[in-house]
Coordinates of C-alpha atoms in Angstrom, one line a residue:
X628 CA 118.2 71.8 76.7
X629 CA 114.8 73.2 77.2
X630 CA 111.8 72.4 79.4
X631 CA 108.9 73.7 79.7
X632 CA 107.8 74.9 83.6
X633 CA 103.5 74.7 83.6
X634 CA 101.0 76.2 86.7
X635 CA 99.4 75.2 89.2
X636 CA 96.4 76.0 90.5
X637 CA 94.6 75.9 94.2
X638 CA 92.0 73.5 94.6
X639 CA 90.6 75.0 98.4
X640 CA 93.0 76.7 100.7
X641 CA 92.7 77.1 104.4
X642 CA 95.0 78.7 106.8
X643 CA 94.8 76.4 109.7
X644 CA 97.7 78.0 112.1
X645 CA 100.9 80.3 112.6
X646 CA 104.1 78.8 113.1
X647 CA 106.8 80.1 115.7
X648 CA 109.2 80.6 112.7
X649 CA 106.5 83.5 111.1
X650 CA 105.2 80.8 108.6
X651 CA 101.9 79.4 108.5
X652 CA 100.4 75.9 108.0
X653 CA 98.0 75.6 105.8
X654 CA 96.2 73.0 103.6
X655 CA 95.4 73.0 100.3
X656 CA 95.0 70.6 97.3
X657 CA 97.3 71.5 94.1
X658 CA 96.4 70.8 90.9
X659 CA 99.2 71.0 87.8
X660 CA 97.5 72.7 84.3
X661 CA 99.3 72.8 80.9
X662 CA 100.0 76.3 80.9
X663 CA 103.5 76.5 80.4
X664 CA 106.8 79.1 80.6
X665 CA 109.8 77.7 78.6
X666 CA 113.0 77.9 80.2
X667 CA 116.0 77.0 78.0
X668 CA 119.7 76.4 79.6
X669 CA 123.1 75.8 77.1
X670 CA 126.7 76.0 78.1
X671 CA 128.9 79.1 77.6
X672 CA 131.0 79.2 80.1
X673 CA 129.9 81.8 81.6
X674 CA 127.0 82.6 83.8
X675 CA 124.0 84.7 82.0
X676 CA 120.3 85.0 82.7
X677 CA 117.6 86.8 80.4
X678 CA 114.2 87.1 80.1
X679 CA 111.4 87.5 77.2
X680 CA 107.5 87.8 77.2
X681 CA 105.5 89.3 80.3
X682 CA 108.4 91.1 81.8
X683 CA 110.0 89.4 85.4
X684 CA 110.1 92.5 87.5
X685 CA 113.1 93.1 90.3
X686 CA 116.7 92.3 90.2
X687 CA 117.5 89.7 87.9
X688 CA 120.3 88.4 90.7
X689 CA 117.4 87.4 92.7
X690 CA 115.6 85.5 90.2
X691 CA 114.3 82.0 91.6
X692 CA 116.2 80.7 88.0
X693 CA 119.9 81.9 89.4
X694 CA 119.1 81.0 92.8
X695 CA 118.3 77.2 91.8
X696 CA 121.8 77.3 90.1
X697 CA 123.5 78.6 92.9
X698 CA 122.0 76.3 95.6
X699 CA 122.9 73.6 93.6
X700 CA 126.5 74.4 92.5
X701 CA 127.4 74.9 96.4
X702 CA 127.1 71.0 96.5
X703 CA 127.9 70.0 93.1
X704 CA 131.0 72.3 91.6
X705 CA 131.0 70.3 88.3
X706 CA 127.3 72.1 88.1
X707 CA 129.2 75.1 85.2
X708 CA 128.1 77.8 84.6
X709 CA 125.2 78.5 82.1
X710 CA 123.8 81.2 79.7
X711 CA 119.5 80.8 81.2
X712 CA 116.4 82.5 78.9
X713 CA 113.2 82.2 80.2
X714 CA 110.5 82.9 78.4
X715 CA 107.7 83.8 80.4
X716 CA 104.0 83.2 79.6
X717 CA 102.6 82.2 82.8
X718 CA 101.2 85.7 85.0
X719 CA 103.2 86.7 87.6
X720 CA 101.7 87.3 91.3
X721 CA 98.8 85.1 90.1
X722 CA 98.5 82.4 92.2
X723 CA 99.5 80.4 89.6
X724 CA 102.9 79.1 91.1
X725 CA 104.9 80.2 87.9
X726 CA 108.1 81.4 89.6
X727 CA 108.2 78.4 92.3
X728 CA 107.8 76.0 88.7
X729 CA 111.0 78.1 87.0
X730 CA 112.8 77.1 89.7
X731 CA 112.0 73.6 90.5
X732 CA 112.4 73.1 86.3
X733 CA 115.5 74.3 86.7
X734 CA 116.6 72.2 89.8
X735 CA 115.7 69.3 87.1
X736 CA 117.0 70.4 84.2
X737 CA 120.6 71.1 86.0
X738 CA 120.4 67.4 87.7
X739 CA 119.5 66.0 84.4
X740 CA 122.1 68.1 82.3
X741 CA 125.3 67.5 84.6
X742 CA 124.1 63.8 85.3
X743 CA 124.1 64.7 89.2
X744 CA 121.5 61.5 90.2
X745 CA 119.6 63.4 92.2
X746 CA 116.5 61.8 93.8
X747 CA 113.2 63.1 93.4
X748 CA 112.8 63.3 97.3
X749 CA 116.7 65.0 97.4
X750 CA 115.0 67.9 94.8
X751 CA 112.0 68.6 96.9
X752 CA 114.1 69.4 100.0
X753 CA 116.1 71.6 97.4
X754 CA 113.1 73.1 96.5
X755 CA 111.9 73.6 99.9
X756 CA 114.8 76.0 100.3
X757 CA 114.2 78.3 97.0
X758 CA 109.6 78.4 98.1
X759 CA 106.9 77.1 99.7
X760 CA 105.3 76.4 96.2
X761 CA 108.6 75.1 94.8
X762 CA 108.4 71.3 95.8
X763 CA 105.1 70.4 94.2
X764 CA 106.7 71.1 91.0
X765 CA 109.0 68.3 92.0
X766 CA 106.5 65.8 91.8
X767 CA 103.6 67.5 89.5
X768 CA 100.7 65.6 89.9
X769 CA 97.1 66.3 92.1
X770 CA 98.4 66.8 95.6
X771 CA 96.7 67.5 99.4
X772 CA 99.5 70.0 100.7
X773 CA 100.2 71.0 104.6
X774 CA 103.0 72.5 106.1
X775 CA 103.5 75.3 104.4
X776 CA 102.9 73.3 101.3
X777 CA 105.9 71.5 101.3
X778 CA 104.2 68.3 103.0
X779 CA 102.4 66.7 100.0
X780 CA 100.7 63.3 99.8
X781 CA 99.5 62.3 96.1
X782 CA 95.6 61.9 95.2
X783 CA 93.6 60.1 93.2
X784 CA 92.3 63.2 91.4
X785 CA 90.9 63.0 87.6
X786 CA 89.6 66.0 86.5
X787 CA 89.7 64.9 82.9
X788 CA 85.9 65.8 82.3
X789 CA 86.2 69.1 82.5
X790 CA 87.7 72.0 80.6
X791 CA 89.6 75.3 83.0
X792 CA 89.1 78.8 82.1
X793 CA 91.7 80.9 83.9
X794 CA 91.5 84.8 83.5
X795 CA 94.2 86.9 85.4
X796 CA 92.6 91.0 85.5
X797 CA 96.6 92.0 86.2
X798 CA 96.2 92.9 89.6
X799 CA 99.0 92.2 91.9
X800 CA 98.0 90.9 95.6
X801 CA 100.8 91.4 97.7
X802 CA 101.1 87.8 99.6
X803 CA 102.2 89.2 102.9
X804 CA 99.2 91.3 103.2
X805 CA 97.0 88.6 102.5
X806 CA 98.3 86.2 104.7
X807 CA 97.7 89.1 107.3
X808 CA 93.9 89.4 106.5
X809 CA 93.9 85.4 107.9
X810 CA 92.6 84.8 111.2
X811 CA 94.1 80.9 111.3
X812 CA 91.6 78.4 112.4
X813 CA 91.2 74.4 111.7
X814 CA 88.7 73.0 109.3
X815 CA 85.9 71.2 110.4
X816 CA 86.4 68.7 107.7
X817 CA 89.9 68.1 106.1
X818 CA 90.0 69.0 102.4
X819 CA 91.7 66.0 101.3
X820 CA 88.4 64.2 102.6
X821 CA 86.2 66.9 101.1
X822 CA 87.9 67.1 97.3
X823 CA 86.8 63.3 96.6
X824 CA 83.1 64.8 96.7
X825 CA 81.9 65.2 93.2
X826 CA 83.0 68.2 91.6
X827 CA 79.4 69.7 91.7
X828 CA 79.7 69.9 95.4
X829 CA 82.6 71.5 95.6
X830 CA 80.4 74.8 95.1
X831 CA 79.1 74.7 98.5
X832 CA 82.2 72.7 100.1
X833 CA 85.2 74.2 99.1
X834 CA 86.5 77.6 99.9
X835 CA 89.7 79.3 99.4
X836 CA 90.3 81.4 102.7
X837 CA 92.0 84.2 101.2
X838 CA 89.0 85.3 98.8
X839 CA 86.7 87.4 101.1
X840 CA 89.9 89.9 102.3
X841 CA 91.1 89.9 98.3
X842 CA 87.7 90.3 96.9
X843 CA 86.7 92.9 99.7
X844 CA 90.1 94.7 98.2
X845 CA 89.0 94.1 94.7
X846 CA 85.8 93.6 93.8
X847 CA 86.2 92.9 90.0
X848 CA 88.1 89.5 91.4
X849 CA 84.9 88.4 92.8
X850 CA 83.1 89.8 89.4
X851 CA 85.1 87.6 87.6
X852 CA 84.3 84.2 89.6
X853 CA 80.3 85.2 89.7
X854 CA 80.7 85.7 85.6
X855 CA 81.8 82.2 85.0
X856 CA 79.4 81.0 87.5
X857 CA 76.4 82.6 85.3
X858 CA 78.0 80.9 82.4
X859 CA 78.0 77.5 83.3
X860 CA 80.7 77.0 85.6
X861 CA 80.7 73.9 87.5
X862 CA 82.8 75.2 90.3
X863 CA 85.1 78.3 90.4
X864 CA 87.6 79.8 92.6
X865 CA 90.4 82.6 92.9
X866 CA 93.7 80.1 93.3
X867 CA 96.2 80.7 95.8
X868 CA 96.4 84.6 97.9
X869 CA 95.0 85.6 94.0
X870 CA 94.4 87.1 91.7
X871 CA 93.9 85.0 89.0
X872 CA 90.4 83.2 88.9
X873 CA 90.0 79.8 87.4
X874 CA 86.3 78.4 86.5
X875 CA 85.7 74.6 85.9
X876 CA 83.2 73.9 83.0
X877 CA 81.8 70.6 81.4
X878 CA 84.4 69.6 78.9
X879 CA 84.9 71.7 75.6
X880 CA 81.5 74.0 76.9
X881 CA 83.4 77.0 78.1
X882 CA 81.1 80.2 77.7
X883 CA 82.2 82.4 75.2
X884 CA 82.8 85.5 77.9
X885 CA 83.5 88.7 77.0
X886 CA 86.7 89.6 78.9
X887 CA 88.1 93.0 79.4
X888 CA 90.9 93.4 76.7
X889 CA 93.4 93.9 79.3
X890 CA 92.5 90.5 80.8
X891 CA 94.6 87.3 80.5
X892 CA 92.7 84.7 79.5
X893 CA 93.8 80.8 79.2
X894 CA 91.3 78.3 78.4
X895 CA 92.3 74.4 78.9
X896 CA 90.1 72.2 77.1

């Protein structure tokens, strides 16, 4: 059995308060894109996990994969064990949500595969448990997230006219800092409200709080988003705590850029 995990990408993002438990609240509006790992899972009886593509760094026992398996099979034992390769495509540390989609894939895959009946509402709260990202994959369509992301309400949100040009540089923004660069404050206007503008506003209405510590950090992030601006971008923005930066353009009229050759570059027409 084989699915195929896709991104996400941050459509605003504003830390709006810390919570007693260390976390913060924060608001955002995700947004799924066809860029896609594939994650393949057979039955061999016994339990195995590899990995092809860009390489998944750290212990492989701590993979968000094997940890979906395990949180399931403590309340499902006829969950067996299986032999897991992921191939990965999506960049990791991105911003792109490609781990918390490996997992929550898998959480589907395995209810699908072993017949358990899970609901979709009883897979976000296993989600919940594996990442903050990991329930949106649950459900996978335009969302206005709080919480720590896991609080999602469904929008209206067609962004079929347009064509996405994402470009990852390779650097690697360490989350924790990031989130420590944030002096938490509420929006004047709540994003689910603003995001309903059209998307030529969002220029001058939306804003992804984590960009001026990350671009202070790394200038070439903020080089990137000012490149596609000059080449016709209708909006652009670094998703998530970074780095990858992804430009909006009128559909099929993305610039022909010239990239760094070290770059990743996806372009969704």
């Amino acid at each position: 059995m084989i699915v195929f995990p896709n991104c996400k990408i941050n459509l605003g993002l504003h830390i709006t308060a810390k919570r007693t438990d260390g976390f913060h609240d924060l608001e955002t509006v995700f947004y799924p894109l066809p860029v896609t790992d594939a994650l393949e899972v057979i039955t061999p009886g016994t339990l195995q996990f590899a990995s092809s593509g860009i390489p998944v760094p750290g212990d492989t026992a701590d993979n968000l994969c094997l940890r979906a398996f395990h949180l399931l099979q403590l309340d499902y034992p006829q969950v067996q064990p299986v032999n897991i390769h992921l191939h990965k495509h999506i960049p990791i540390g991105a911003g792109l949500g490609g781990g918390s989609s490996d997992a929550a894939f898998m959480l589907q895959l395995l209810n699908n595969k072993f017949q358990l009946g899970l609901t979709s509402g009883q897979l976000i709260d296993y989600a919940a448990q594996l990442g903050s990202d990991c329930p949106f994959f649950i459900l996978n369509q335009p969302c206005y997230a709080t919480g720590r992301g896991e609080i999602m309400e469904p929008l209206s949100l067609d962004l079929s006219g347009y064509s996405f040009l994402l470009v990852h540089p390779g650097i690697h923004v360490n989350t924790g800092w990031a989130f420590r660069q944030i002096t938490p404050q509420a929006p004047v206007r709540a994003l689910k409200e603003v995001i309903q503008l059209p998307v030529t506003e969002w220029k001058q209405a939306i804003s992804n709080d984590f960009e001026a510590p990350v671009f202070a950090a790394h200038p070439e992030l903020a080089a990137i988003k000012a490149t596609m601006y000059s080449e016709g971008a209708v909006y652009a923005t670094m998703s998530g705590s970074g780095s990858a930066v992804v430009g909006l353009f009128p559909k099929s009229k993305i610039a022909d850029i010239r990239w760094d050759a070290s770059y990743l570059v996806f372009k969704v027409n």
